[in-house]
Amino acid sequence: MRKNLGEHYSPLYFLAALGNGGMTVAFFLLLMFMVKHPETPIPTFEHVSAAFNSGNIALSALIIFATIGILFFAINHFRLLLWNIREYRGFKQTGAYEKLKNSAAAVQLMAIPLTIGMSVNVLFILGGVYVPGLWNVVEYLFPGALAGFTIIGIYALRIFTDYFSRFVIHGSLNTINNNHLSQLLAVFAFSMIGVGYSSSAAMSHETVTSTIGLVGAIFFGSIAVILAVVKMVVGFQSILKQGIDKAASPSIWIIIPILTILGITFVRLYMGVNHNLLHVKDPSVVPIFLVLTGLLSVQIIFGLFGYKVLKSIGYFSEFVDIKGSGKSPGSYSLICPGVAFTVMGMFFVHYGFVRTGIIEQFSTVYFLLLAPFWYVQLKTITTIFALNKKLLKSQEPQAVLKEVKSL
């Protein structure tokens, strides 16, 4: 891997670690929805072991595939996280860092709490799948997770208020050069923190713990929704006047992971409120079906529209293809939409069609519904490998900060 990038480093490289963490979640959902776990909200080591030894060859093969995928992408997530932390420390000693902090490009710093928030989720998955008996002490872990997300949330709020207040006070945001949606990175970060809180809200049986998670999730989720509206309006206004900035054009898809995270937050809060506050043992999943259908619909239109834009301006051939001349760490923002669409698809099919009794799990129709989402997951994995080869393979440092100048 490249080392000591100095001023050529960009905080957007954190998105490489983020994408691998997201893919860990995507593989975990295979276990989440296909391994029975009636006693717990997620499959644990004991459930996975029992399913693997059940004699069902197909299920055993699926478990091997999923657990290898989880481990592979989790290792890469933390490997890239540590690489980013080291390179970021060096970057902070350069003049380029000071220039970034005092410009609209400071929003890139939101990629740091965003990625660290994903790290907590990855650790939770690894513990659940690979550590025997963890769920017996999970109520002691939830307060630690809440404390962790509180620290991450404070860090994110500090970064955001530092740069956004400058725009409000001085009106220094150059809307002409912000003809993209990269400012939604802050929304993405707050959404990730909110969904982290929601895990405790949904899974803890302690009323205090669940309520703290509920309040935290609503707090950061509300911030994300309000900011999304503001930043979408400002971003599209500039895009429609001047056309989208090519280097930052993948930001057209950033709304996809944001909607997935908000959708999962809703699912968790709905379940947590019903179980812990309303004491409903088996709540209806119809409201979840309706909400996820609406969110998925928006994702599909943005996915198709965004693909048309990126294809038309030649982004893939220039910035993703190994033979293309463009090199930009912002290209890693292509990974999160692919992961998010896959994750949303898994939730949509299982809550919308399986748990409502519309289709039978493991039927032909079931796999046909999942096929498009798994295809997107496969394409996303190949894109990860292509970008790693193009951007992270050891080579002479070179300026790859096109999107910094355009933010």
Short mmCIF file of C-alpha atoms in Angstrom, two decimals, residues 90-379:
data_model
loop_
_atom_site.label_atom_id
_atom_site.label_comp_id
_atom_site.label_asym_id
_atom_site.label_seq_id
_atom_site.Cartn_x
_atom_site.Cartn_y
_atom_site.Cartn_z
CA GLY A 90 0.86 12.97 8.55
CA PHE A 91 -1.61 14.99 6.50
CA LYS A 92 -2.44 17.17 9.52
CA GLN A 93 1.15 18.43 9.55
CA THR A 94 0.85 19.89 6.05
CA GLY A 95 -0.42 23.18 4.70
CA ALA A 96 -2.96 21.26 2.63
CA TYR A 97 -4.74 20.30 5.85
CA GLU A 98 -5.10 23.93 6.95
CA LYS A 99 -6.37 24.87 3.50
CA LEU A 100 -8.92 22.07 3.63
CA LYS A 101 -10.14 23.05 7.11
CA ASN A 102 -10.85 26.60 5.96
CA SER A 103 -12.78 25.64 2.84
CA ALA A 104 -15.98 23.84 1.91
CA ALA A 105 -13.81 20.73 1.55
CA ALA A 106 -13.81 20.50 5.37
CA VAL A 107 -16.93 18.36 4.98
CA GLN A 108 -14.52 15.56 4.01
CA LEU A 109 -13.51 15.35 7.67
CA MET A 110 -16.99 13.96 8.38
CA ALA A 111 -15.78 10.75 6.73
CA ILE A 112 -13.79 10.07 9.91
CA PRO A 113 -16.67 9.76 12.44
CA LEU A 114 -18.70 8.10 9.70
CA THR A 115 -16.11 5.35 9.32
CA ILE A 116 -15.48 4.95 13.04
CA GLY A 117 -19.23 4.52 13.53
CA MET A 118 -19.12 1.69 11.02
CA SER A 119 -16.21 0.16 12.94
CA VAL A 120 -18.40 -0.22 16.03
CA ASN A 121 -21.01 -2.05 13.95
CA VAL A 122 -18.35 -4.35 12.49
CA LEU A 123 -17.04 -5.18 15.97
CA PHE A 124 -20.58 -6.01 17.08
CA ILE A 125 -21.02 -8.37 14.12
CA LEU A 126 -17.68 -10.09 14.73
CA GLY A 127 -18.51 -10.56 18.39
CA GLY A 128 -21.96 -11.97 17.68
CA VAL A 129 -20.83 -14.42 15.01
CA TYR A 130 -17.44 -15.55 16.30
CA VAL A 131 -17.54 -15.23 20.13
CA PRO A 132 -19.37 -18.05 21.97
CA GLY A 133 -21.74 -16.96 24.72
CA LEU A 134 -21.46 -13.26 23.97
CA TRP A 135 -25.21 -12.74 24.04
CA ASN A 136 -25.27 -13.85 27.69
CA VAL A 137 -23.46 -10.64 28.64
CA VAL A 138 -24.75 -8.37 25.86
CA GLU A 139 -26.69 -6.14 28.26
CA TYR A 140 -23.35 -5.12 29.73
CA LEU A 141 -22.05 -4.27 26.25
CA PHE A 142 -24.89 -2.00 25.16
CA PRO A 143 -23.97 0.83 27.59
CA GLY A 144 -20.42 0.68 26.24
CA ALA A 145 -21.73 0.92 22.68
CA LEU A 146 -23.92 3.89 23.62
CA ALA A 147 -20.93 5.61 25.23
CA GLY A 148 -18.88 4.94 22.11
CA PHE A 149 -21.48 6.40 19.78
CA THR A 150 -21.87 9.39 22.10
CA ILE A 151 -18.15 10.14 21.79
CA ILE A 152 -18.32 9.68 18.01
CA GLY A 153 -21.41 11.90 17.88
CA ILE A 154 -19.73 14.70 19.83
CA TYR A 155 -16.71 14.46 17.54
CA ALA A 156 -18.95 14.66 14.45
CA LEU A 157 -20.90 17.62 15.86
CA ARG A 158 -17.66 19.45 16.60
CA ILE A 159 -16.37 18.98 13.04
CA PHE A 160 -19.71 19.98 11.56
CA THR A 161 -20.30 23.07 13.68
CA ASP A 162 -16.73 24.29 13.10
CA TYR A 163 -17.06 24.44 9.33
CA PHE A 164 -20.79 24.98 8.86
CA SER A 165 -21.00 27.89 11.29
CA ARG A 166 -18.35 29.63 9.20
CA PHE A 167 -20.63 29.44 6.17
CA VAL A 168 -23.57 30.81 8.16
CA ILE A 169 -21.57 33.67 9.70
CA HIS A 170 -19.53 34.71 6.69
CA GLY A 171 -21.55 33.30 3.80
CA SER A 172 -18.33 31.79 2.43
CA LEU A 173 -19.84 28.71 0.77
CA ASN A 174 -19.07 28.93 -2.93
CA THR A 175 -22.27 27.51 -4.41
CA ILE A 176 -20.89 27.95 -7.92
CA ASN A 177 -18.11 25.45 -7.27
CA ASN A 178 -20.33 23.14 -5.23
CA ASN A 179 -22.23 21.68 -8.15
CA HIS A 180 -22.43 18.23 -6.55
CA LEU A 181 -23.91 16.59 -3.45
CA SER A 182 -20.69 16.01 -1.49
CA GLN A 183 -21.98 18.18 1.36
CA LEU A 184 -24.35 15.30 2.14
CA LEU A 185 -21.37 13.49 3.65
CA ALA A 186 -22.28 15.19 6.94
CA VAL A 187 -25.80 13.78 6.66
CA PHE A 188 -24.33 10.34 6.02
CA ALA A 189 -22.22 10.59 9.18
CA PHE A 190 -25.08 11.68 11.43
CA SER A 191 -27.26 8.90 9.99
CA MET A 192 -24.58 6.33 10.82
CA ILE A 193 -24.38 7.55 14.41
CA GLY A 194 -28.16 7.46 14.69
CA VAL A 195 -28.40 3.87 13.47
CA GLY A 196 -25.69 2.94 15.97
CA TYR A 197 -27.85 4.22 18.82
CA SER A 198 -30.87 2.39 17.41
CA SER A 199 -29.24 -1.02 17.87
CA SER A 200 -29.41 -0.62 21.65
CA ALA A 201 -32.93 0.77 21.37
CA ALA A 202 -34.10 -2.35 19.53
CA MET A 203 -32.05 -5.13 21.13
CA SER A 204 -31.70 -4.20 24.79
CA HIS A 205 -34.36 -5.41 27.21
CA GLU A 206 -33.33 -2.85 29.83
CA THR A 207 -35.78 0.05 29.63
CA VAL A 208 -33.18 2.71 30.49
CA THR A 209 -30.67 1.42 27.95
CA SER A 210 -33.31 1.07 25.25
CA THR A 211 -34.68 4.56 25.92
CA ILE A 212 -31.24 6.18 25.75
CA GLY A 213 -30.70 4.43 22.44
CA LEU A 214 -34.11 5.61 21.24
CA VAL A 215 -33.45 9.25 22.13
CA GLY A 216 -29.95 9.19 20.61
CA ALA A 217 -31.20 7.65 17.39
CA ILE A 218 -34.00 10.20 17.03
CA PHE A 219 -31.63 13.07 17.86
CA PHE A 220 -29.02 12.25 15.22
CA GLY A 221 -31.61 10.95 12.76
CA SER A 222 -33.51 14.24 12.99
CA ILE A 223 -30.32 16.21 12.36
CA ALA A 224 -29.65 14.05 9.32
CA VAL A 225 -33.12 14.55 7.84
CA ILE A 226 -33.12 18.34 8.27
CA LEU A 227 -29.63 18.73 6.85
CA ALA A 228 -30.46 16.41 3.96
CA VAL A 229 -33.29 18.68 2.86
CA VAL A 230 -31.14 21.82 3.06
CA LYS A 231 -28.08 20.36 1.36
CA MET A 232 -30.07 18.60 -1.37
CA VAL A 233 -31.76 21.88 -2.31
CA VAL A 234 -28.47 23.83 -2.36
CA GLY A 235 -26.62 21.07 -4.22
CA PHE A 236 -29.23 20.49 -6.93
CA GLN A 237 -29.69 24.21 -7.43
CA SER A 238 -26.02 24.52 -8.35
CA ILE A 239 -26.01 21.29 -10.40
CA LEU A 240 -29.01 22.34 -12.48
CA LYS A 241 -27.40 25.72 -13.23
CA GLN A 242 -23.91 24.52 -14.14
CA GLY A 243 -24.00 20.77 -14.59
CA ILE A 244 -22.43 18.33 -12.18
CA ASP A 245 -18.74 18.45 -11.30
CA LYS A 246 -17.17 15.35 -12.85
CA ALA A 247 -14.68 14.51 -10.09
CA ALA A 248 -17.38 14.74 -7.40
CA SER A 249 -20.20 13.24 -9.50
CA PRO A 250 -20.45 9.97 -7.48
CA SER A 251 -22.04 12.13 -4.78
CA ILE A 252 -25.24 11.87 -6.85
CA TRP A 253 -25.62 8.42 -5.27
CA ILE A 254 -24.89 9.38 -1.65
CA ILE A 255 -28.60 9.60 -0.88
CA ILE A 256 -28.83 5.80 -1.36
CA PRO A 257 -26.81 4.81 1.75
CA ILE A 258 -28.41 7.61 3.73
CA LEU A 259 -31.89 6.21 2.98
CA THR A 260 -30.79 2.68 3.85
CA ILE A 261 -29.42 3.78 7.20
CA LEU A 262 -32.54 5.81 7.99
CA GLY A 263 -34.67 2.83 6.98
CA ILE A 264 -32.80 0.46 9.30
CA THR A 265 -33.07 3.05 12.07
CA PHE A 266 -36.83 3.14 11.58
CA VAL A 267 -37.06 -0.66 11.69
CA ARG A 268 -35.07 -0.84 14.90
CA LEU A 269 -36.95 1.98 16.60
CA TYR A 270 -40.30 0.51 15.58
CA MET A 271 -39.35 -2.85 17.06
CA GLY A 272 -37.80 -1.32 20.17
CA VAL A 273 -40.83 0.83 20.95
CA ASN A 274 -43.24 -2.06 20.44
CA HIS A 275 -41.22 -4.52 22.53
CA ASN A 276 -39.93 -2.33 25.35
CA LEU A 277 -42.47 0.51 25.68
CA LEU A 278 -45.74 -0.83 24.29
CA HIS A 279 -44.95 -4.43 25.30
CA VAL A 280 -46.25 -5.85 22.04
CA LYS A 281 -44.68 -9.26 21.60
CA ASP A 282 -45.28 -9.68 17.87
CA PRO A 283 -45.86 -6.26 16.23
CA SER A 284 -47.17 -6.00 12.69
CA VAL A 285 -44.48 -5.60 10.02
CA VAL A 286 -46.84 -3.85 7.60
CA PRO A 287 -45.69 -0.32 8.61
CA ILE A 288 -42.10 -1.47 8.01
CA PHE A 289 -43.08 -2.84 4.59
CA LEU A 290 -44.67 0.47 3.60
CA VAL A 291 -41.76 2.63 4.75
CA LEU A 292 -39.09 0.42 3.18
CA THR A 293 -41.03 0.32 -0.10
CA GLY A 294 -41.04 4.11 -0.24
CA LEU A 295 -37.33 4.40 0.58
CA LEU A 296 -36.38 1.69 -1.91
CA SER A 297 -38.39 3.44 -4.61
CA VAL A 298 -36.38 6.63 -4.12
CA GLN A 299 -33.14 4.62 -4.14
CA ILE A 300 -34.04 2.98 -7.44
CA ILE A 301 -34.78 6.27 -9.20
CA PHE A 302 -31.56 7.84 -7.88
CA GLY A 303 -29.65 4.70 -8.80
CA LEU A 304 -30.88 4.68 -12.40
CA PHE A 305 -30.63 8.44 -12.79
CA GLY A 306 -27.16 8.53 -11.25
CA TYR A 307 -25.91 5.69 -13.44
CA LYS A 308 -27.12 7.54 -16.53
CA VAL A 309 -25.26 10.68 -15.45
CA LEU A 310 -22.02 8.91 -14.50
CA LYS A 311 -22.03 6.84 -17.68
CA SER A 312 -22.76 9.85 -19.88
CA ILE A 313 -19.88 11.93 -18.51
CA GLY A 314 -17.46 8.99 -18.73
CA TYR A 315 -16.79 8.75 -15.00
CA PHE A 316 -16.45 4.96 -14.88
CA SER A 317 -14.04 4.76 -17.79
CA GLU A 318 -11.86 7.57 -16.43
CA PHE A 319 -11.91 7.05 -12.65
CA VAL A 320 -12.78 3.36 -12.11
CA ASP A 321 -11.30 1.54 -15.09
CA ILE A 322 -7.68 0.64 -14.32
CA LYS A 323 -6.67 2.09 -17.71
CA GLY A 324 -8.45 5.39 -17.09
CA SER A 325 -6.37 8.50 -16.49
CA GLY A 326 -8.33 9.82 -13.50
CA LYS A 327 -7.37 8.93 -9.93
CA SER A 328 -9.58 10.21 -7.15
CA PRO A 329 -10.14 8.94 -3.58
CA GLY A 330 -13.69 10.21 -3.98
CA SER A 331 -14.27 7.20 -6.25
CA TYR A 332 -14.64 5.13 -3.08
CA SER A 333 -17.99 6.84 -2.58
CA LEU A 334 -19.26 4.48 -5.31
CA ILE A 335 -18.97 1.55 -2.89
CA CYS A 336 -21.43 2.68 -0.23
CA PRO A 337 -24.45 2.98 -2.58
CA GLY A 338 -23.90 -0.56 -3.87
CA VAL A 339 -23.62 -1.95 -0.36
CA ALA A 340 -26.59 0.08 0.86
CA PHE A 341 -28.83 -1.04 -1.99
CA THR A 342 -27.99 -4.68 -1.22
CA VAL A 343 -28.71 -4.20 2.48
CA MET A 344 -31.99 -2.42 1.78
CA GLY A 345 -32.97 -5.22 -0.59
CA MET A 346 -32.45 -7.85 2.09
CA PHE A 347 -34.57 -5.93 4.59
CA PHE A 348 -37.23 -5.17 1.97
CA VAL A 349 -37.65 -8.77 0.78
CA HIS A 350 -37.69 -10.31 4.24
CA TYR A 351 -39.85 -7.75 6.03
CA GLY A 352 -41.98 -6.92 3.01
CA PHE A 353 -42.61 -10.33 1.50
CA VAL A 354 -41.45 -13.15 3.78
CA ARG A 355 -42.62 -11.95 7.18
CA THR A 356 -45.93 -10.75 5.76
CA GLY A 357 -46.52 -14.21 4.29
CA ILE A 358 -46.72 -12.97 0.70
CA ILE A 359 -44.00 -15.39 -0.44
CA GLU A 360 -42.32 -18.41 1.09
CA GLN A 361 -38.68 -18.15 2.09
CA PHE A 362 -36.25 -20.14 -0.10
CA SER A 363 -38.85 -20.45 -2.85
CA THR A 364 -38.03 -19.66 -6.49
CA VAL A 365 -39.76 -16.29 -6.26
CA TYR A 366 -37.76 -15.51 -3.12
CA PHE A 367 -34.44 -15.97 -4.90
CA LEU A 368 -35.66 -14.10 -7.97
CA LEU A 369 -36.49 -11.10 -5.79
CA LEU A 370 -33.06 -11.18 -4.17
CA ALA A 371 -31.15 -11.72 -7.43
CA PRO A 372 -30.91 -8.04 -8.49
CA PHE A 373 -29.62 -7.01 -5.08
CA TRP A 374 -26.99 -9.78 -5.05
CA TYR A 375 -25.94 -8.75 -8.56
CA VAL A 376 -25.33 -5.21 -7.31
CA GLN A 377 -23.35 -6.65 -4.40
CA LEU A 378 -21.13 -8.62 -6.80
CA LYS A 379 -20.53 -5.55 -8.98
#
